[in-house]
mmCIF file of C-alpha atoms in Angstrom:
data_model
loop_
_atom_site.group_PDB
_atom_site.id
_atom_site.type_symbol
_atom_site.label_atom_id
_atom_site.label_comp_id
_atom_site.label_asym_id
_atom_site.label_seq_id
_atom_site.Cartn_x
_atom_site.Cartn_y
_atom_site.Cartn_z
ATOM 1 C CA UNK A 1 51.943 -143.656 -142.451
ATOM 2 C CA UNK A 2 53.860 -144.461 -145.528
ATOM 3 C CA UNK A 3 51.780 -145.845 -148.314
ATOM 4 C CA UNK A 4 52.908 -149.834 -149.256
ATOM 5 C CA UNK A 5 54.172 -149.124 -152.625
ATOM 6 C CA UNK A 6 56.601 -146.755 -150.998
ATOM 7 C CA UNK A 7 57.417 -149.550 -148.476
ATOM 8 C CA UNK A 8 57.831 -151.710 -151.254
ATOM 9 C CA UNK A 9 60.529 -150.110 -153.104
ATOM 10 C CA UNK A 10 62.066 -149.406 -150.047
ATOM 11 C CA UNK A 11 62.496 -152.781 -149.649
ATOM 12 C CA UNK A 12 63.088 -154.157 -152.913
ATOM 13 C CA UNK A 13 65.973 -151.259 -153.121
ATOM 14 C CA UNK A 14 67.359 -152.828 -149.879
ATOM 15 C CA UNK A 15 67.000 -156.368 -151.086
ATOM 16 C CA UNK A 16 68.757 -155.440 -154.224
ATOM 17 C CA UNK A 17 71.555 -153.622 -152.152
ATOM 18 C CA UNK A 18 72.116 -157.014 -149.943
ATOM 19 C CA UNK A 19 72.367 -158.954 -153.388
ATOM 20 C CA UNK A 20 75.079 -156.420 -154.747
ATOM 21 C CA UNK A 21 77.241 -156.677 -151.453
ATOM 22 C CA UNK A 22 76.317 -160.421 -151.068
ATOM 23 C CA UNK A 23 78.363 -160.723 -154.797
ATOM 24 C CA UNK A 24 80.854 -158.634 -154.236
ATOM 25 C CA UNK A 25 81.747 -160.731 -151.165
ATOM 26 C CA UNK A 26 81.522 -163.620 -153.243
ATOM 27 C CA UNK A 27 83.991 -162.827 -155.630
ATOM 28 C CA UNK A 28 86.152 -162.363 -152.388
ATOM 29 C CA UNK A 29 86.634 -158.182 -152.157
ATOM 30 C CA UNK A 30 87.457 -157.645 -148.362
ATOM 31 C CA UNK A 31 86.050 -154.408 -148.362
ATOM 32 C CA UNK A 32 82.033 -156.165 -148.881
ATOM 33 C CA UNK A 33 82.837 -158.441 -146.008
ATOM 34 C CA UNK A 34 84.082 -155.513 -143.692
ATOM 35 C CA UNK A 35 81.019 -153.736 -144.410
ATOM 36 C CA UNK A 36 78.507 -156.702 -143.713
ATOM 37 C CA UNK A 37 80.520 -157.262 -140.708
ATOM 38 C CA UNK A 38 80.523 -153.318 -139.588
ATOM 39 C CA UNK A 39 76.694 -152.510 -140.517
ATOM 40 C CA UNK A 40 75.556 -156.115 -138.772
ATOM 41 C CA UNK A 41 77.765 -156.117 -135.668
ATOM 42 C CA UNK A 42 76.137 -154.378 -132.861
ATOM 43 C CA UNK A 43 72.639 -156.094 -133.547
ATOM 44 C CA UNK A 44 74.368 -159.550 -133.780
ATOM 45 C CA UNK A 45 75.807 -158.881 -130.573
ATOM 46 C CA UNK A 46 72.531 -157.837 -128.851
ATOM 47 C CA UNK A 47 70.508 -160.574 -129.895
ATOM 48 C CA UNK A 48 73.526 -163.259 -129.010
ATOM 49 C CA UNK A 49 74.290 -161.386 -125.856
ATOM 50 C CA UNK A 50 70.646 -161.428 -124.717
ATOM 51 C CA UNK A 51 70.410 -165.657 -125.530
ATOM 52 C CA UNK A 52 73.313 -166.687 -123.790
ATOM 53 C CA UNK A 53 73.966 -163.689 -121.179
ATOM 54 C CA UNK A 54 77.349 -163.434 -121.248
ATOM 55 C CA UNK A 55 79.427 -161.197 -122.881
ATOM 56 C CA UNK A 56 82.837 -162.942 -124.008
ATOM 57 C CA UNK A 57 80.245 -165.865 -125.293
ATOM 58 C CA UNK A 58 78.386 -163.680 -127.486
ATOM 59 C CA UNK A 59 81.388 -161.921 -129.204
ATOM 60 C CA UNK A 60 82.153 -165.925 -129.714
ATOM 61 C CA UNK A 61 78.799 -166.598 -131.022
ATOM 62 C CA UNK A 62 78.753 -163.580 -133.877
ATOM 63 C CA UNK A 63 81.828 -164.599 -134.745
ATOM 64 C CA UNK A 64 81.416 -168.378 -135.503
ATOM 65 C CA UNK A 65 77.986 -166.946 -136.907
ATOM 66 C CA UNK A 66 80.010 -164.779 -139.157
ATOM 67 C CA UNK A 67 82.099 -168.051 -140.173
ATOM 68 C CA UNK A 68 78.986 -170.331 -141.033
ATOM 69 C CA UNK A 69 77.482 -167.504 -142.927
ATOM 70 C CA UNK A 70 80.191 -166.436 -145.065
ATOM 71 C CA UNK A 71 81.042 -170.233 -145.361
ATOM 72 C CA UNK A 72 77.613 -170.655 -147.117
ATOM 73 C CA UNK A 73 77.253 -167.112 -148.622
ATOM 74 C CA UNK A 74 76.080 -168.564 -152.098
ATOM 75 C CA UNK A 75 73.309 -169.758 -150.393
ATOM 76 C CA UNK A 76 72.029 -166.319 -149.602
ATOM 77 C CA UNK A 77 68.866 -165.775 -152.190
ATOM 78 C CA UNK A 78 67.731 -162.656 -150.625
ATOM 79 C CA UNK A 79 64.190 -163.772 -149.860
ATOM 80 C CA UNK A 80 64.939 -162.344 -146.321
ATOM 81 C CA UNK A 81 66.915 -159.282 -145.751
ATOM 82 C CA UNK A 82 70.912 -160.184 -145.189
ATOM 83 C CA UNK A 83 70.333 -158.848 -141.438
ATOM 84 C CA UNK A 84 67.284 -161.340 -140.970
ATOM 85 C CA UNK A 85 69.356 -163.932 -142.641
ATOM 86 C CA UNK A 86 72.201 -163.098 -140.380
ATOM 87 C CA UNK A 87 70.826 -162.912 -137.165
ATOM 88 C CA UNK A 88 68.923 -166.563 -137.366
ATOM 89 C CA UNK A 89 72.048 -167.952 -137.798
ATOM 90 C CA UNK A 90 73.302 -166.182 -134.747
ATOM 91 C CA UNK A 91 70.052 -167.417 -132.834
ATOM 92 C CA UNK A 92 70.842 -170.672 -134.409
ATOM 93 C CA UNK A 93 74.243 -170.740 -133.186
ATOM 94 C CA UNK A 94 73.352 -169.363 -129.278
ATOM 95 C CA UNK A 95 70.319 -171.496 -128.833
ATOM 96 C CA UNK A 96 72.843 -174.496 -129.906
ATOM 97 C CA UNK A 97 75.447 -173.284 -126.841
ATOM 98 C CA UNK A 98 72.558 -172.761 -124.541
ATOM 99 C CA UNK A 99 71.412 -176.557 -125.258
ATOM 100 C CA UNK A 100 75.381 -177.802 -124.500
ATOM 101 C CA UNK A 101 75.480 -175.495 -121.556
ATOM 102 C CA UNK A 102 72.274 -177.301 -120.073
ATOM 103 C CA UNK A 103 73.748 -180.582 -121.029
ATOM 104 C CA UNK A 104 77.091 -180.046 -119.354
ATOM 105 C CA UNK A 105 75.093 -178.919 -115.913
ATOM 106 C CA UNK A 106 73.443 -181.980 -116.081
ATOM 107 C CA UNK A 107 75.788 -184.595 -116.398
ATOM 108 C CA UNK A 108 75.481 -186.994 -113.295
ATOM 109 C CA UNK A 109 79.498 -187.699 -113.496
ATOM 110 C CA UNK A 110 80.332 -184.206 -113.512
ATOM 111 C CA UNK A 111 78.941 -182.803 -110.381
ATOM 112 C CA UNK A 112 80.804 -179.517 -110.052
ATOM 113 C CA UNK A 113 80.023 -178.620 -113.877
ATOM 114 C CA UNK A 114 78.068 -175.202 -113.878
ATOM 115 C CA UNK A 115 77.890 -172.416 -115.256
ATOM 116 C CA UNK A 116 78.568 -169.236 -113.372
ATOM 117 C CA UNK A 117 77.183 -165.477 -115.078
ATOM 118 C CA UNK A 118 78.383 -162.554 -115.001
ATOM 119 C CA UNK A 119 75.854 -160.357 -116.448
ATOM 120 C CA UNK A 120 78.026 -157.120 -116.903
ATOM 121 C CA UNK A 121 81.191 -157.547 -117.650
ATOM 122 C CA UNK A 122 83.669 -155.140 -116.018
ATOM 123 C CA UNK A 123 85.470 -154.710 -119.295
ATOM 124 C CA UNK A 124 82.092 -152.329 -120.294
ATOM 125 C CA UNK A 125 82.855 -150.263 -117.041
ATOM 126 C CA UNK A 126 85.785 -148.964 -119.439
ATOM 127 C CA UNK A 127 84.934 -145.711 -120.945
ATOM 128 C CA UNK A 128 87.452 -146.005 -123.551
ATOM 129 C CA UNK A 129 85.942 -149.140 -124.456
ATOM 130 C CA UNK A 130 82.423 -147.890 -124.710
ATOM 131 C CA UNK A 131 82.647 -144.265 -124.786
ATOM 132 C CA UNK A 132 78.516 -143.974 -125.174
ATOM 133 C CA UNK A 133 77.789 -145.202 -122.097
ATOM 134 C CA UNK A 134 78.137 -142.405 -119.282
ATOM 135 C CA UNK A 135 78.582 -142.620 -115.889
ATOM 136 C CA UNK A 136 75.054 -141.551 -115.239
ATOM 137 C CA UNK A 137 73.796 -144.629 -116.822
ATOM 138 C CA UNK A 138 76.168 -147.448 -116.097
ATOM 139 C CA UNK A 139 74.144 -148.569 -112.248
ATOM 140 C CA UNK A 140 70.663 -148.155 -114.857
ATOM 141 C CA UNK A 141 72.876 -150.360 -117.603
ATOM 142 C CA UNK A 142 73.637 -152.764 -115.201
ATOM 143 C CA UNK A 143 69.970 -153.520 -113.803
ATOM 144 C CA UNK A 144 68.669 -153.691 -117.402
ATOM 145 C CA UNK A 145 71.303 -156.265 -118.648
ATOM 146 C CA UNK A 146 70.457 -158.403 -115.212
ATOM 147 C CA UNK A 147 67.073 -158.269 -115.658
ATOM 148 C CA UNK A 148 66.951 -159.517 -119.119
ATOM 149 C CA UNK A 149 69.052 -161.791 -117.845
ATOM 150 C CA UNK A 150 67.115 -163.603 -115.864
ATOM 151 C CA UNK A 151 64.187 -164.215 -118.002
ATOM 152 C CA UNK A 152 63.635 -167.477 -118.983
ATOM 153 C CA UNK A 153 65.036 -168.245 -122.707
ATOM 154 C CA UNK A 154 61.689 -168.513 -124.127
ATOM 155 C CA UNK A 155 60.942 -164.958 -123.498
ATOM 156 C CA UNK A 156 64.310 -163.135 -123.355
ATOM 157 C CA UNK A 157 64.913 -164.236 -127.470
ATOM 158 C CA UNK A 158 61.833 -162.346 -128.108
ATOM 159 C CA UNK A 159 62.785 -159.043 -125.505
ATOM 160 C CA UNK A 160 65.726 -158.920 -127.142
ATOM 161 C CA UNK A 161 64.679 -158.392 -130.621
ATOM 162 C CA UNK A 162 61.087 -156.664 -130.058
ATOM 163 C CA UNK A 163 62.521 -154.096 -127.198
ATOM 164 C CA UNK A 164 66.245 -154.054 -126.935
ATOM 165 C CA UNK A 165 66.520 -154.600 -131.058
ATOM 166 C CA UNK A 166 63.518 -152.654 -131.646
ATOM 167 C CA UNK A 167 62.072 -155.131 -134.474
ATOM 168 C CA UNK A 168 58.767 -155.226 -134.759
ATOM 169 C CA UNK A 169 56.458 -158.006 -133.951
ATOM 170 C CA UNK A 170 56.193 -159.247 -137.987
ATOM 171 C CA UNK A 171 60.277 -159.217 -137.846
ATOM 172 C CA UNK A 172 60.670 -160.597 -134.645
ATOM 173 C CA UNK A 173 57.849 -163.650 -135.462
ATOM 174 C CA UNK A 174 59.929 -164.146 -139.060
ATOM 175 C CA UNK A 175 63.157 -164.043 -137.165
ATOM 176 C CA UNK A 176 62.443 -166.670 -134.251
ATOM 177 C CA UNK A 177 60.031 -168.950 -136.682
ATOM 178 C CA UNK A 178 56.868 -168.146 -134.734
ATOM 179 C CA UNK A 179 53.644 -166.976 -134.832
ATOM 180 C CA UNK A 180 52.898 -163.253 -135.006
ATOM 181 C CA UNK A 181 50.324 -164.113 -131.544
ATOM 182 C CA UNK A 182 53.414 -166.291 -129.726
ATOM 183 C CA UNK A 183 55.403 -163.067 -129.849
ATOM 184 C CA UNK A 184 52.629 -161.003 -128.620
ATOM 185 C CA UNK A 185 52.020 -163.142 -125.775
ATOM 186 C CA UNK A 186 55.717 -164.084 -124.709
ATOM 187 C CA UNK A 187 56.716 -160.393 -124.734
ATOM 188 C CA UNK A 188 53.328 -159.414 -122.322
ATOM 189 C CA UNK A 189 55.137 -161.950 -120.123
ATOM 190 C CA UNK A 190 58.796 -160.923 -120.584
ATOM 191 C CA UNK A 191 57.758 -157.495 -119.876
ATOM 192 C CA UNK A 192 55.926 -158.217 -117.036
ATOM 193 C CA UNK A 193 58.803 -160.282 -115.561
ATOM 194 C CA UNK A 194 61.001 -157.519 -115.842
ATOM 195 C CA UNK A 195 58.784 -154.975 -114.452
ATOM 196 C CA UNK A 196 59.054 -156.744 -110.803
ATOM 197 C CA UNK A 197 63.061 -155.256 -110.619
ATOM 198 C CA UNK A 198 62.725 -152.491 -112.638
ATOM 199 C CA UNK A 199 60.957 -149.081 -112.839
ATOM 200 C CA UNK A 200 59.098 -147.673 -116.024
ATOM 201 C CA UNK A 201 61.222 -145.301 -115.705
ATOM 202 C CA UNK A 202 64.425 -146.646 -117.895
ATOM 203 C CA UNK A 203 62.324 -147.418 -120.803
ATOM 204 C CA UNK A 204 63.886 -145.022 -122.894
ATOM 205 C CA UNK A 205 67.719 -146.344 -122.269
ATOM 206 C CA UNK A 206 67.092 -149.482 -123.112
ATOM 207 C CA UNK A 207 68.287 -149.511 -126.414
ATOM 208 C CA UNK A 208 71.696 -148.711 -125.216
ATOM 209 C CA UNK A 209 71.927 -151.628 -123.093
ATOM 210 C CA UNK A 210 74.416 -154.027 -124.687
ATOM 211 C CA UNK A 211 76.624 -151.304 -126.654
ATOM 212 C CA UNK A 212 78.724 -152.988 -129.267
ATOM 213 C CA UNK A 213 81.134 -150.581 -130.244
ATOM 214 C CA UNK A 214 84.915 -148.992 -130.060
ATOM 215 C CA UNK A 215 87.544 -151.915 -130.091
ATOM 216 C CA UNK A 216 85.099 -154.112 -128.903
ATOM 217 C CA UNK A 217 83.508 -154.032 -132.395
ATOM 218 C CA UNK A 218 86.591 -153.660 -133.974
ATOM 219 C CA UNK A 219 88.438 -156.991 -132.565
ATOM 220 C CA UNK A 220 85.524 -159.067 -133.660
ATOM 221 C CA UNK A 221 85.609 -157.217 -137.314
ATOM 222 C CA UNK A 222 89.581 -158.046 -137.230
ATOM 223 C CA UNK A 223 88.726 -161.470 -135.911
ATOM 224 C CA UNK A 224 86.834 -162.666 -138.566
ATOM 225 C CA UNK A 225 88.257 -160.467 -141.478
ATOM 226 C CA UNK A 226 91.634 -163.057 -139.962
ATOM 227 C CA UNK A 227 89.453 -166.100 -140.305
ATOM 228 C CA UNK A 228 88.451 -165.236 -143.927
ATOM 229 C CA UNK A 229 91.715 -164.914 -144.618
ATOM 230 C CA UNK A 230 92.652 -161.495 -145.412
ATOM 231 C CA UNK A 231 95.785 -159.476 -143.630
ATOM 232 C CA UNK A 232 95.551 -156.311 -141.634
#
């Protein structure tokens, strides 16, 4: 176990690196907001992909995340780290889709609103695309990705982040604004929802599920490097 004064200048080391590339962002060098972008994508994915359960709509979500964040950069103090700051927005941002989702469904004078999922998308099934996932574990993928799913919001946010983003349960309760015993006790149920479809077994693949990489990661990067206003 590493002793807490070692944690802590790890830490204030990383803080202090966020603050350096925070600046150098906002004095407008492209090459700080291509790294934020690059180091932050994949987990910004994840955590949007596993609120709103679609793909296409979570590449949307990090990137209108990316916008509001970049929009309001000077507001980054670095009491947080710049990926905790980051991905609340993103949570922010899907949890505000999920809410207009449910409200289109339930509009009386729109009966054939709804909202059909697809929870893999056949572009993944491109190896090109996503060269780390292998044929071997593509079927596996597939059952993890519908499984998560399927839980209910309350406890999928906190799957995502504890198991598929690997936080741990003080990260997880900063990052969703709970307690450190709400986290404990929707992830008991989360995992016990998915245990009904799946076997212990594909524990240890989980944290490939929802690969964000290859030209998926490198549209979105383009995307928003675009929308900030800088050329190719």
């Amino acid at each position: 176990m590493r002793q807490p004064a070692i944690e802590a200048a790890e830490i204030g080391a990383a803080r202090a690196g966020d603050m350096a590339l925070v600046r150098r962002a906002l004095s407008r060098d492209p090459g700080a907001f291509r790294t934020i972008i690059k180091t932050h994508n994949q987990r910004l994915y994840r955590i949007a992909r596993g609120v709103v359960g679609n793909d296409a709509e979570a590449e949307d979500v990090v990137q209108e995340a990316y916008m509001r964040a970049f929009a309001n950069l000077g507001a980054f103090r670095g009491e947080a780290s710049l990926s905790t700051w980051l991905s609340r927005i993103v949570i922010n941002e899907a949890l505000g889709r999920l809410r207009k989702r449910k409200r289109v469904v339930a509009m009386p004078e729109n009966p054939e609103a709804q909202i059909i999922r697809f929870p893999l998308n056949q572009n993944d099934l491109n190896p090109g695309d996503d060269p780390e996932r292998t044929m071997a574990q593509r079927q596996i993928l597939g059952l993890v990705e519908r499984a998560t799913d399927s839980l209910p919001d309350v406890y999928r946010t906190v799957f995502v982040a504890r198991v598929i983003e690997g936080l741990s349960i003080e990260e997880t309760a900063e990052l969703l604004g709970i307690r450190q015993e709400t986290v404990k006790t929707r992830l008991h149920r989360a995992r016990a929802l998915v245990r009904k479809a799946l076997d212990d077994e594909i524990g240890p693949v989980l944290l490939d599920a929802f690969p964000f990489a290859g030209r998926r990661c490198d549209r979105l990067t383009q995307a928003v490097m675009t929308g900030l206003g800088f050329e190719h």
